[in-house]
PDB file of C-alpha atoms in Angstrom:
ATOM      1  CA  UNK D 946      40.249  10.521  21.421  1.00 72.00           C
ATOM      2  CA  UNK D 947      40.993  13.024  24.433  1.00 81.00           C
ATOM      3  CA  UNK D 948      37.929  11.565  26.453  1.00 90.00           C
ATOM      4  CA  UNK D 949      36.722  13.336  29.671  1.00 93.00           C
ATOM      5  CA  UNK D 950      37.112  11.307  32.970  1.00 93.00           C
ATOM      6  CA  UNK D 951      34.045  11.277  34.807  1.00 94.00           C
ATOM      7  CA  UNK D 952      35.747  13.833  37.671  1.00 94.00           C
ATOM      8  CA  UNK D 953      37.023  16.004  35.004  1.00 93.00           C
ATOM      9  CA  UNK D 954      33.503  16.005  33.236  1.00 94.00           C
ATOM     10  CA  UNK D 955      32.013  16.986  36.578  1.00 93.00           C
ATOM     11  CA  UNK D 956      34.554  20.150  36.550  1.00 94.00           C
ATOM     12  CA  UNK D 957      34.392  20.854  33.102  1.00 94.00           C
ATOM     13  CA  UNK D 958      32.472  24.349  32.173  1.00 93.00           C
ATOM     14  CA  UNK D 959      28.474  23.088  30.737  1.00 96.00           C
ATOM     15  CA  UNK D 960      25.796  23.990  28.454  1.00 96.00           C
ATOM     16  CA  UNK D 961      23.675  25.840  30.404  1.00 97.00           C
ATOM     17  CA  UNK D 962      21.127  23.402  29.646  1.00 98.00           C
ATOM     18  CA  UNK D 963      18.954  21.285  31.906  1.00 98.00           C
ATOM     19  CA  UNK D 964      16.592  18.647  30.356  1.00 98.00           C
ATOM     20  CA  UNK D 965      13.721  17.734  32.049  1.00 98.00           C
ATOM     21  CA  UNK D 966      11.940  14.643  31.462  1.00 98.00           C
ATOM     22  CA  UNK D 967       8.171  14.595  32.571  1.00 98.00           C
ATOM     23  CA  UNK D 968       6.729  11.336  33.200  1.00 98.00           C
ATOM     24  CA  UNK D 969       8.968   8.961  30.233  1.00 98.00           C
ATOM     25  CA  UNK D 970       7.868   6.091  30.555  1.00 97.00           C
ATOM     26  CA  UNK D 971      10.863   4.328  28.289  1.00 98.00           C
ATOM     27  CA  UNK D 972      14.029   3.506  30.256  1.00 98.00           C
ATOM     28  CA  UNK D 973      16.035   3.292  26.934  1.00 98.00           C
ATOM     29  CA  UNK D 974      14.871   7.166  26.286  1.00 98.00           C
ATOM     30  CA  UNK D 975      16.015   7.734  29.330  1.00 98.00           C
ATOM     31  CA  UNK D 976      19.342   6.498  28.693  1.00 98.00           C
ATOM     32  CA  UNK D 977      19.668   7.833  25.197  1.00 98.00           C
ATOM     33  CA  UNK D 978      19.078  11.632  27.013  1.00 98.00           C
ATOM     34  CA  UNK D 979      21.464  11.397  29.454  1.00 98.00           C
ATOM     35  CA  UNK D 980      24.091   9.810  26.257  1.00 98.00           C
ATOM     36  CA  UNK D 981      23.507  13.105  24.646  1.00 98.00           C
ATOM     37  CA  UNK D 982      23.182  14.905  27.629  1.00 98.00           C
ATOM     38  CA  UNK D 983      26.666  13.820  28.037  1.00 98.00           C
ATOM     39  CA  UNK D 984      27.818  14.116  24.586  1.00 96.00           C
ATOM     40  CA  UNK D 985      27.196  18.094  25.183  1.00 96.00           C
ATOM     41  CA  UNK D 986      28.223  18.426  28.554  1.00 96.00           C
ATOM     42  CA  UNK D 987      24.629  19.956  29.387  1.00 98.00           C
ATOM     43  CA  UNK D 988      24.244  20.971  33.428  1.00 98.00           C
ATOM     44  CA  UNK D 989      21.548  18.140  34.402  1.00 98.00           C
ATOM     45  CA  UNK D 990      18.845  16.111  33.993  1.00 98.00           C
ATOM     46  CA  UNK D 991      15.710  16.188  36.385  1.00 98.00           C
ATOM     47  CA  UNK D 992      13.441  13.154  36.112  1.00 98.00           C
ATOM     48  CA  UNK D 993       9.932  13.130  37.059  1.00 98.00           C
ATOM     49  CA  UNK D 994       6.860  11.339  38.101  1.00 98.00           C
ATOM     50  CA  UNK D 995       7.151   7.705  36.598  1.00 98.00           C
ATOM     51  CA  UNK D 996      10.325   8.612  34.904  1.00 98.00           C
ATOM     52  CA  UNK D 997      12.699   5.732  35.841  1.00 98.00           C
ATOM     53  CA  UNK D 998      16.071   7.013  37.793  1.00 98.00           C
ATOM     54  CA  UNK D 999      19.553   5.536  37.359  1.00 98.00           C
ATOM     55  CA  UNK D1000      21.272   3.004  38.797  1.00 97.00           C
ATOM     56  CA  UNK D1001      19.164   0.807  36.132  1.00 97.00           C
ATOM     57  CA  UNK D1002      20.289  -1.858  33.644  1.00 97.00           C
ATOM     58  CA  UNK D1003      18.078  -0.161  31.140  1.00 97.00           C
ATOM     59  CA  UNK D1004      18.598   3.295  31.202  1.00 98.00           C
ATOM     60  CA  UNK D1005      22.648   1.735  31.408  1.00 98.00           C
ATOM     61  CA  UNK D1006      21.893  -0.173  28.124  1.00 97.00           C
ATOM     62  CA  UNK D1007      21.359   3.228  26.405  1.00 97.00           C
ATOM     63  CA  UNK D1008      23.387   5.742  28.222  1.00 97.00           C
ATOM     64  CA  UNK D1009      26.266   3.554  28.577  1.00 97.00           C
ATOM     65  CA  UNK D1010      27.528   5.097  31.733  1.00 95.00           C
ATOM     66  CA  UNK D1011      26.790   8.942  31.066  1.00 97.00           C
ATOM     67  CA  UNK D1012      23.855   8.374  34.124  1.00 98.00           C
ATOM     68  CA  UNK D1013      27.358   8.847  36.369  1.00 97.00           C
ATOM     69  CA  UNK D1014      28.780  11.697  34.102  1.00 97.00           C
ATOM     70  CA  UNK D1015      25.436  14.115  34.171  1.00 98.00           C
ATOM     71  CA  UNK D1016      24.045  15.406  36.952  1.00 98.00           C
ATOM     72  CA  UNK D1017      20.354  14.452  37.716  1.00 98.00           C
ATOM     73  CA  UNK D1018      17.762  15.038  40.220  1.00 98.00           C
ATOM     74  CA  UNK D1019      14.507  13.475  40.995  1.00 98.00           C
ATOM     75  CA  UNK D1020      11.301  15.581  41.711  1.00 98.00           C
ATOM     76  CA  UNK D1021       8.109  13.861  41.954  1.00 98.00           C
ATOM     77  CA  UNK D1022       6.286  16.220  39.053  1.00 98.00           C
ATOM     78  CA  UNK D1023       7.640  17.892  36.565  1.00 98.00           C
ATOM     79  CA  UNK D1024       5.989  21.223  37.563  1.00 98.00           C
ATOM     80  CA  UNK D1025       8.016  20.802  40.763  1.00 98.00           C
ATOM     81  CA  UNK D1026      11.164  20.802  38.529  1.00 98.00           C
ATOM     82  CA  UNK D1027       9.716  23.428  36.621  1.00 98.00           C
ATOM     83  CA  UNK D1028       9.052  25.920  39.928  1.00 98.00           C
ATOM     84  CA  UNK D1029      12.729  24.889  41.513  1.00 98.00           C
ATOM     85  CA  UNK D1030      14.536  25.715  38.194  1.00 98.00           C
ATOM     86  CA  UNK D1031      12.499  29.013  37.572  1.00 98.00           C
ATOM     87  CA  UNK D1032      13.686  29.866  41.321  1.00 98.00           C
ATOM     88  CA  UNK D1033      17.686  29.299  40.580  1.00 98.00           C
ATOM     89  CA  UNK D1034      16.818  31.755  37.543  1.00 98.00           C
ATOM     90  CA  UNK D1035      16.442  29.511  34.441  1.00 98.00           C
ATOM     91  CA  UNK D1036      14.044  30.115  31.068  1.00 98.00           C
ATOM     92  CA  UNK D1037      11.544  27.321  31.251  1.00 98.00           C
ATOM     93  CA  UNK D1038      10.782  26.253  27.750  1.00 98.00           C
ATOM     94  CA  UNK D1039       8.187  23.277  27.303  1.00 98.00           C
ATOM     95  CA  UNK D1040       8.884  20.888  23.686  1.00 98.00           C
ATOM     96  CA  UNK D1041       5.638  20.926  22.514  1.00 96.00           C
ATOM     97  CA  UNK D1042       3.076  21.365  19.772  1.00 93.00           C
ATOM     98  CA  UNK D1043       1.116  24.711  21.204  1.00 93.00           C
ATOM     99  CA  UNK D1044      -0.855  27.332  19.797  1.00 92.00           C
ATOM    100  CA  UNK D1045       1.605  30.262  20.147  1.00 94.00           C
ATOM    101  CA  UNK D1046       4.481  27.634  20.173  1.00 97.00           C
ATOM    102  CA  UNK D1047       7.844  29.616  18.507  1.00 97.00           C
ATOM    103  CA  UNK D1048       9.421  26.858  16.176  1.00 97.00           C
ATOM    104  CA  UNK D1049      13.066  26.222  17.013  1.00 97.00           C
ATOM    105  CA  UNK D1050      14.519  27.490  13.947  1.00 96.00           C
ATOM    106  CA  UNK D1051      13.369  30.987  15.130  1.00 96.00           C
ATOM    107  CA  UNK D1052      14.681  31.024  18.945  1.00 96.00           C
ATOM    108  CA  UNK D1053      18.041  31.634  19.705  1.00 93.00           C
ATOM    109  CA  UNK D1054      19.281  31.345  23.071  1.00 94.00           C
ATOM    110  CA  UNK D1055      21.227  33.960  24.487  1.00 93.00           C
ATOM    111  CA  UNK D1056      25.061  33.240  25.816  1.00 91.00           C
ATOM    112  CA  UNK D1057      24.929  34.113  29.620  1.00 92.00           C
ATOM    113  CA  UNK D1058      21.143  32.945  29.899  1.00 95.00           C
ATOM    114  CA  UNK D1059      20.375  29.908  31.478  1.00 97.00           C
ATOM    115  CA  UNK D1060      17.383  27.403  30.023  1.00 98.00           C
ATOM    116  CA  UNK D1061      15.328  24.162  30.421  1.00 98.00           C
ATOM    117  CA  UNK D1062      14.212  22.529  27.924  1.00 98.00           C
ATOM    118  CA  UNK D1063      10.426  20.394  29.259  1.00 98.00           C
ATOM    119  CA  UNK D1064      10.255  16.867  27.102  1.00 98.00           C
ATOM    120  CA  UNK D1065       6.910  14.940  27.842  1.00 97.00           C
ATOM    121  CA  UNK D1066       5.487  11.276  27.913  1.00 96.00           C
ATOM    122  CA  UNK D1067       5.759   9.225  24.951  1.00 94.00           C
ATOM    123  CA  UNK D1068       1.799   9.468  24.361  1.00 93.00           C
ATOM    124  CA  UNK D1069       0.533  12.594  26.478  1.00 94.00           C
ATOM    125  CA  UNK D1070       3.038  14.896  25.819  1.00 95.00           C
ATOM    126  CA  UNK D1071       4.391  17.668  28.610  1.00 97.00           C
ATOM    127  CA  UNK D1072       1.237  18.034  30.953  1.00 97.00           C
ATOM    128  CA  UNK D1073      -0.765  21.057  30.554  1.00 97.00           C
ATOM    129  CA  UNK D1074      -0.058  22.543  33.370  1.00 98.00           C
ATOM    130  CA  UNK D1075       3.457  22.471  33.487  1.00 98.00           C
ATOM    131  CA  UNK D1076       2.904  23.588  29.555  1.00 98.00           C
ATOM    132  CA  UNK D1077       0.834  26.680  31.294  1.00 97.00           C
ATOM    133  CA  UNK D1078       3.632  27.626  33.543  1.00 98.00           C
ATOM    134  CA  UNK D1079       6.161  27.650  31.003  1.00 98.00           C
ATOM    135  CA  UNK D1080       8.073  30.754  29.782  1.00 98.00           C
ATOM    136  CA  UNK D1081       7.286  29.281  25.952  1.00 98.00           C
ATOM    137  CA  UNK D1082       6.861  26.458  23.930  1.00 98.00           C
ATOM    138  CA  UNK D1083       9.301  25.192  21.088  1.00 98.00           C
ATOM    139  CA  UNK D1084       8.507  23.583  18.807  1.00 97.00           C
ATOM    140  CA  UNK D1085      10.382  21.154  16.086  1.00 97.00           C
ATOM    141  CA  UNK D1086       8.649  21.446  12.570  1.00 95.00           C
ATOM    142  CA  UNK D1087       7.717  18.628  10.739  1.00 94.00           C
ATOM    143  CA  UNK D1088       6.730  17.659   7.513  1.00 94.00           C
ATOM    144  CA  UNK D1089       5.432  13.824   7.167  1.00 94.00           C
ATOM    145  CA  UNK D1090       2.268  12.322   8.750  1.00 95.00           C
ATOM    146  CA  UNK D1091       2.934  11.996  12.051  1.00 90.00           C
ATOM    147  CA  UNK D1092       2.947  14.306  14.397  1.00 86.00           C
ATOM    148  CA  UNK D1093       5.176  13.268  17.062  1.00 89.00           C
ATOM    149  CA  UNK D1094       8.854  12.123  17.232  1.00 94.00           C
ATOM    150  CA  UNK D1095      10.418   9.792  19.934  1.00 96.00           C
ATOM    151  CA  UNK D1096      11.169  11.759  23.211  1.00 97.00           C
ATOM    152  CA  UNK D1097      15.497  10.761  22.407  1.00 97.00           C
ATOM    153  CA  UNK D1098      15.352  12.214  19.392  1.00 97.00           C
ATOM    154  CA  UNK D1099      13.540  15.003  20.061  1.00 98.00           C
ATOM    155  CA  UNK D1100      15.851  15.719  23.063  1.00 98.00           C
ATOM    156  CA  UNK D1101      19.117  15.392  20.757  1.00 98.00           C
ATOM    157  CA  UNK D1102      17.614  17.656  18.277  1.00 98.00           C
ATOM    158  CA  UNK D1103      16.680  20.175  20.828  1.00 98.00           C
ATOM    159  CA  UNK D1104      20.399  19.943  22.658  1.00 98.00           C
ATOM    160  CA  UNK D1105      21.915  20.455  19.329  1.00 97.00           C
ATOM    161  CA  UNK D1106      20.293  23.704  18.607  1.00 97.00           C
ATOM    162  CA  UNK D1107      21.006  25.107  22.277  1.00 97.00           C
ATOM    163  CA  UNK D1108      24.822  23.914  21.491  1.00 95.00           C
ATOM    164  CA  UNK D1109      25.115  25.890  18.899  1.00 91.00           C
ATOM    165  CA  UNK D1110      24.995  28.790  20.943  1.00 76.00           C
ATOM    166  CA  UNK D1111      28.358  27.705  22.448  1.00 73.00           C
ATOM    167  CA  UNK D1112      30.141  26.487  19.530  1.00 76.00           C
ATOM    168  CA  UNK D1113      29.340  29.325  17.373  1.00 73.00           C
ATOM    169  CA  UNK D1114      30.060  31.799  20.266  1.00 65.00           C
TER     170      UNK D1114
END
């Protein structure tokens, strides 16, 4: 199947993509994000707060080793992640349901920008601060009763549109 090594994943060319997860509580979301994370050779993940960090045999369980392939960093808040990334010249975006939010059929990243993408705890959502601070919010439509969809899935759906900017290139 052509599989990257871990080295030559490391060296490979990335989505200019970095998720950050703000205070996920889960360790199996965790995992599942840095699986796709993988899957799309995105630039990083940044954990925050109580977000578990690797090496852990649940966030293994679910990433099945991508926690060595992607890059991550710790920061102790997401809006810390959130001020760093804005300084190395990235488009904060914050996944969330906000007045004003631009639904993510309608954006469409630009090749040659860099972005990160803001996920939030599995009840609270991204805090309202780091919302505040954001450069925008995107937001995934949705048509049944609930409001809400689990923080992996959300993060796979959200990685698959910004791929799209590279495949279709």
């Amino acid at each position: 199947m052509q599989r990257l090594t871990v080295e030559e994943f490391r060296e490979a060319e990335k989505l200019p993509l970095v998720v950050v997860l703000d205070d996920v509580r889960s360790m199996h979301n965790v995992g599942s994000v840095f699986r796709t994370g993988d899957a799309f050779r995105i630039e990083a993940v940044c954990l925050c707060g109580i977000t578990s960090t690797p090496p852990m045999a649940e966030i293994h369980k679910t990433a099945l080793g991508a926690e060595d392939s992607v890059s991550w960093r710790y920061f102790p808040t997401a809006m810390q992640a959130l001020e760093s990334l804005k300084a190395d010249g990235y488009e904060v975006y914050s996944v969330e349901q906000a007045h004003g939010s631009t639904l993510l059929q309608h954006f469409e990243p630009v090749v040659g920008r860099k972005y990160a993408v803001i996920l939030g705890n599995e009840v609270k959502g991204v805090h309202q601060e780091v919302v505040d601070r954001s450069d925008g919010c995107l937001e995934i439509p949705q048509f049944g009763t609930k409001h809400s969809m689990n923080v992996s899935v959300t993060a796979g759906i959200i990685i698959w549109h910004f791929a799209q900017m590279i495949i279709n290139k």
